[in-house]
Coordinates of C-alpha atoms in Angstrom, one line a residue:
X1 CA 75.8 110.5 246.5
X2 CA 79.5 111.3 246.9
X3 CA 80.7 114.9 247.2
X4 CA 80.3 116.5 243.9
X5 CA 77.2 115.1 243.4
X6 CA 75.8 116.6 246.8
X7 CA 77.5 119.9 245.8
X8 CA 75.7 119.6 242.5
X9 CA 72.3 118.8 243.5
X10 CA 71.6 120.4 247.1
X11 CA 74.6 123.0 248.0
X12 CA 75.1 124.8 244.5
X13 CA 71.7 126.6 244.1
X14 CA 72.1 128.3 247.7
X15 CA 75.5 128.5 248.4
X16 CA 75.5 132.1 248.2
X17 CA 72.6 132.6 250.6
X18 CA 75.0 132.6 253.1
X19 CA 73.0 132.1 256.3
X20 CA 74.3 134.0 259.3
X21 CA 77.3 135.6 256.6
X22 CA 79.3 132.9 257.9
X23 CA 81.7 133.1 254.6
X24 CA 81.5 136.9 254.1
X25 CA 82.8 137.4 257.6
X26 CA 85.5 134.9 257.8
X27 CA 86.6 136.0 254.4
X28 CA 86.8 139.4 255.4
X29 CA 89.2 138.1 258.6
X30 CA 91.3 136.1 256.0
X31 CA 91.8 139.0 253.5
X32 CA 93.0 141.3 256.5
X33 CA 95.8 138.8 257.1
X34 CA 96.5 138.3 253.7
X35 CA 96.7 142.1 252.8
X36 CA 98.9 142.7 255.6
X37 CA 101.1 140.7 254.4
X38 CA 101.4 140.0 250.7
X39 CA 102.8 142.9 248.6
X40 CA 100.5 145.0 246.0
X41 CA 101.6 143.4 243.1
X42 CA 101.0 139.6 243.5
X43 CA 100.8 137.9 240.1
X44 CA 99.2 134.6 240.7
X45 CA 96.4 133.4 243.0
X46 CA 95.2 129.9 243.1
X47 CA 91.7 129.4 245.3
X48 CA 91.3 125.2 246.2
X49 CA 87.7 124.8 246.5
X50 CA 86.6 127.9 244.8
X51 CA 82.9 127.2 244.8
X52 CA 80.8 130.0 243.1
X53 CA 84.0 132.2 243.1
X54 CA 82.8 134.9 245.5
X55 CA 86.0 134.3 247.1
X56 CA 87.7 134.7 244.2
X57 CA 86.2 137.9 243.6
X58 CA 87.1 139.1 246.0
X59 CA 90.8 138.5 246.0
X60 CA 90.7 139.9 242.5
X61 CA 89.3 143.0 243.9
X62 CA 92.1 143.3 246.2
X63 CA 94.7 142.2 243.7
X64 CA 93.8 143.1 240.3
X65 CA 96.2 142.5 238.5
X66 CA 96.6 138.9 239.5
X67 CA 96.1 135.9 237.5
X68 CA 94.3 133.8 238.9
X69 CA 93.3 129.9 239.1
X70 CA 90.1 128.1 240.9
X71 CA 90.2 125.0 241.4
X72 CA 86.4 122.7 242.0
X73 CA 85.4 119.6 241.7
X74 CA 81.3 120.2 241.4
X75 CA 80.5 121.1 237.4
X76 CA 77.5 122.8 238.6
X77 CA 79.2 125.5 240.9
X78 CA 81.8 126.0 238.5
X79 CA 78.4 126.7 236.1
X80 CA 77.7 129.4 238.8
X81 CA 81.6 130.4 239.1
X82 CA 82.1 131.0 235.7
X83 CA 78.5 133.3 234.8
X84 CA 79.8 135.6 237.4
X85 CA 83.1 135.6 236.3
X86 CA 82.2 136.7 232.9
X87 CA 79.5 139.3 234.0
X88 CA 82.4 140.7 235.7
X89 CA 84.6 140.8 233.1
X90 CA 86.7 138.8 235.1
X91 CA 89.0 136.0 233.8
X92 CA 89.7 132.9 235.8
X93 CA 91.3 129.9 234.7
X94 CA 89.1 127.5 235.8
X95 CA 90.5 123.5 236.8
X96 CA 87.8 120.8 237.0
X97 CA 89.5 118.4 240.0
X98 CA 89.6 117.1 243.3
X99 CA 91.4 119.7 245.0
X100 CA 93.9 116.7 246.4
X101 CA 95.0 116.2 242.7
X102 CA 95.3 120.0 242.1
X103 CA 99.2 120.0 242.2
X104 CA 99.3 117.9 238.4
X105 CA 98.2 121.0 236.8
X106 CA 100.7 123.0 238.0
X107 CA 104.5 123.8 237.8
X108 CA 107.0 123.8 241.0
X109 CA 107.3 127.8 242.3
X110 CA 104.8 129.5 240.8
X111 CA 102.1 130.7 242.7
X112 CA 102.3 133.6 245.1
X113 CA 99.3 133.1 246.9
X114 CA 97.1 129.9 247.5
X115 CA 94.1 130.0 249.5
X116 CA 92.6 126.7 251.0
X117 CA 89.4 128.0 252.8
X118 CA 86.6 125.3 254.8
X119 CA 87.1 122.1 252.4
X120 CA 89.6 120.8 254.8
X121 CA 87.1 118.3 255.9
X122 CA 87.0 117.0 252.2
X123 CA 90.5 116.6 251.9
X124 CA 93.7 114.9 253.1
X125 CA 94.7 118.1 254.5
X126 CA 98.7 117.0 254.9
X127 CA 99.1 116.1 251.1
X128 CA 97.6 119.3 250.5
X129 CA 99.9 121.8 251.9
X130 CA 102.8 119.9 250.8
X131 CA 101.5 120.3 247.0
X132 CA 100.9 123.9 247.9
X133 CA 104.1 124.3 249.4
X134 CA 106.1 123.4 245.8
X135 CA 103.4 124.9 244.2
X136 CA 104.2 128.4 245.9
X137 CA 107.2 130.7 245.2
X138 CA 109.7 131.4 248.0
X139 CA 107.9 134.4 249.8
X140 CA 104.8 132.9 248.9
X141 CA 101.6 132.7 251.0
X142 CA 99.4 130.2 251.8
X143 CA 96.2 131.2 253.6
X144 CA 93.8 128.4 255.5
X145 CA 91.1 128.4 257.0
X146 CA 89.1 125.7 258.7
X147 CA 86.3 125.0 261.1
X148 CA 87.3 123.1 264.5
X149 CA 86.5 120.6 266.3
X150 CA 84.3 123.0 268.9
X151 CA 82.1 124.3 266.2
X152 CA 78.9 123.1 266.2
X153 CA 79.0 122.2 269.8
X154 CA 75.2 121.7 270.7
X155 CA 74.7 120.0 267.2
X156 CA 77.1 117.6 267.9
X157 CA 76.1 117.2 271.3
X158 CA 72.2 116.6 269.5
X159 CA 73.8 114.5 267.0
X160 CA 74.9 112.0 269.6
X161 CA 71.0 111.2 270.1
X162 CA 71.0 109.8 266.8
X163 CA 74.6 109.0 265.9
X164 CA 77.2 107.0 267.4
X165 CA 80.6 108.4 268.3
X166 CA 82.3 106.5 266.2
X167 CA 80.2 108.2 263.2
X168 CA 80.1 111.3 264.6
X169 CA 84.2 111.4 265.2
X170 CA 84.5 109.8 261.5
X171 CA 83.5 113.5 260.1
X172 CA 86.5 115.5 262.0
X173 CA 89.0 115.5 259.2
X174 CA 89.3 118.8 260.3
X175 CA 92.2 120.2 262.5
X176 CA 91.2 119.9 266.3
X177 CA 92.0 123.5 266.8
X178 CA 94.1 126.6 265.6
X179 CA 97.4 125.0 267.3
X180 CA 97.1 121.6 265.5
X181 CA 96.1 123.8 261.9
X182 CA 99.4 126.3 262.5
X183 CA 101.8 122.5 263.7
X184 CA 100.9 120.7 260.4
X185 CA 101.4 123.7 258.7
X186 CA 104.9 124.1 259.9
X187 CA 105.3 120.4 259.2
X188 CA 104.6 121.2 255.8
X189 CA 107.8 123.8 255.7
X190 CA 106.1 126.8 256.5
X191 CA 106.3 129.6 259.1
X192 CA 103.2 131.0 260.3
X193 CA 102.6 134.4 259.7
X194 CA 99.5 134.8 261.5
X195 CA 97.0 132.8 263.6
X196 CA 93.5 133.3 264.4
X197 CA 90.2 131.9 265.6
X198 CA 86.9 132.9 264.3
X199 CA 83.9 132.7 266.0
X200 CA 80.3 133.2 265.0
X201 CA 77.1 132.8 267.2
X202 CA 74.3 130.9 265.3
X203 CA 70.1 130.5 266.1
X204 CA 68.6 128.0 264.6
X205 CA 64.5 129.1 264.9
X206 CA 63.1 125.8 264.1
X207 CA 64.1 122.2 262.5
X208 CA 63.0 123.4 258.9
X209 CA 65.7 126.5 259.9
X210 CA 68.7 124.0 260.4
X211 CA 67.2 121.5 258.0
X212 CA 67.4 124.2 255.4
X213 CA 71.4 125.6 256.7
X214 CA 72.7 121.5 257.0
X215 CA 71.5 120.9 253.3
X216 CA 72.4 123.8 251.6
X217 CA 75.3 125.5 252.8
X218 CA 77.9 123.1 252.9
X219 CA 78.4 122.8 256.5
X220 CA 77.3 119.2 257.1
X221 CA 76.3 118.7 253.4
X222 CA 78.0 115.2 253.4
X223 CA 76.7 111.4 253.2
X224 CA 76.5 110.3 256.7
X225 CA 74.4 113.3 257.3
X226 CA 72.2 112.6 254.1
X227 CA 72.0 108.6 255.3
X228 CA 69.6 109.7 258.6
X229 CA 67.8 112.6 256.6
X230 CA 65.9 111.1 254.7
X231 CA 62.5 112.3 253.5
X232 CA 61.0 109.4 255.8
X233 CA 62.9 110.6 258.8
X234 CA 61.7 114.5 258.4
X235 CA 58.6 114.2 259.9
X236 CA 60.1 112.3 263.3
X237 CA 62.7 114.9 263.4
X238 CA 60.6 117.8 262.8
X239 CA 58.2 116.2 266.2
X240 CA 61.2 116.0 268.3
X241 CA 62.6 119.3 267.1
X242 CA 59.6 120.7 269.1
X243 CA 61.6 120.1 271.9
X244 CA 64.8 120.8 270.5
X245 CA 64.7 124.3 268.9
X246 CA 65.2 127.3 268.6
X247 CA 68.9 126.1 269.4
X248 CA 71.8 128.8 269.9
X249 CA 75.0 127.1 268.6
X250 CA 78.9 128.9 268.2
X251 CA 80.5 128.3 264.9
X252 CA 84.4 128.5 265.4
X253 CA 87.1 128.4 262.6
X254 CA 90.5 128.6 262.6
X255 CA 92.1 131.3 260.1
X256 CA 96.0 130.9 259.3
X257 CA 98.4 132.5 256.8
X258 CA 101.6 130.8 256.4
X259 CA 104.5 131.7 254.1
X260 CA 107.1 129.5 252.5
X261 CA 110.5 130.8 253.5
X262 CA 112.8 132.4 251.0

């Protein structure tokens, strides 16, 4: 299965469950940076990876008199995006891509706000921020967000058990830490306005417990992962698990906002 397909048939149904409010409390960082920042009256808002839109939501909340754009590549969250929008009374326009084609759909300067929150590892992050950076308005923000290399620790330290480094490193896509996230950002023309790292303690009671998170929040929903957990491999797992669990793991993001100069 490739991405969207995964996101269709395993993540999109639980997505909002949220385990450990993972989303909800990074959100809540990233919107505190943003509203510090960006002025009351900010007319556009693009979202890359908007998921079910409860990030979306929220931003319009905050800024409602924004128009604002979501960009997804799964047909089935957009299914759960767009029912919530409408129960709302909320309109979004809604664009059906791969967020690294996102920057066709729009004109040069004119966004005031794109947010690009934990699909890094999806993405060719670089290309990214350089199609939000003509995408944005001078003044405009760009708010990221990103898990690390250090989250996940003991997983990855498990993973090793059954994984070789060489798989194992082929998932970090993502920025090594907050200073490598804020240097490509400036890179890509920015200045940061902002830098900080989010950090979440994690239990996981049981095998069934992580087997439940891995598959259906997005974390490690990806096809190396699905490859060794197969429904012929549960059973071994669950016996070593035995051993294994309850396992106390750190989840750690980093959370940026970054402005193109004037």
């Amino acid at each position: 299965m490739d991405i969207a397909q995964i996101y269709d048939q395993l993540v999109a149904d639980h997505f909002d469950e949220d385990l450990f409010q993972i989303y909800q409390d990074a959100r809540e960082q990233a919107l505190a940076q943003i509203r510090a920042k960006a002025p009351a009256a900010t007319p556009s808002i693009l979202d890359l990876g908007m998921g079910t839109g409860e990030w979306l939501l929220k931003l319009v909340g905050a800024f409602p008199q924004a128009t604002c754009h979501g960009v997804e590549l799964s047909e089935k969250m957009i299914g759960v995006a767009s029912r919530k929008f409408a129960e709302r009374g909320r309109e979004v326009k809604i664009i059906h891509e791969d967020a690294n084609h996102f920057g066709k759909h729009l004109a040069a300067a004119t966004m005031d706000l794109v947010t690009v929150h934990f699909v890094l590892n999806y993405i060719d992050r670089k290309r990214v921020m350089a199609e939000a950076f003509r995408c944005l308005k001078p003044g405009g923000l760009l708010s990221v967000a990103s898990s690390t290399h250090d989250c996940f620790a003991a997983l990855h330290e498990l993973g090793k058990q059954f994984l070789s480094a060489e798989e194992i490193k082929a998932q970090f896509f993502i920025p090594e830490d907050l200073g490598e996230l804020e240097a490509d950002l400036r890179e890509a023309g920015f200045t940061v306005a902002r830098g900080e790292v989010f950090q979440k303690q994690v239990r996981f009671e049981d095998f069934d417990h992580f087997y439940h998170f891995a598959m259906h929040s997005g974390w490690l929903a990806d096809p190396i992962f699905l490859k060794y957990m197969s429904q012929e491999n549960l059973s071994l797992y669950r016996e070593v698990g035995k051993a294994v669990f309850p396992l106390e793991d750190s989840f750690q993001a980093a959370i940026v906002l970054a402005e193109k100069p004037r």
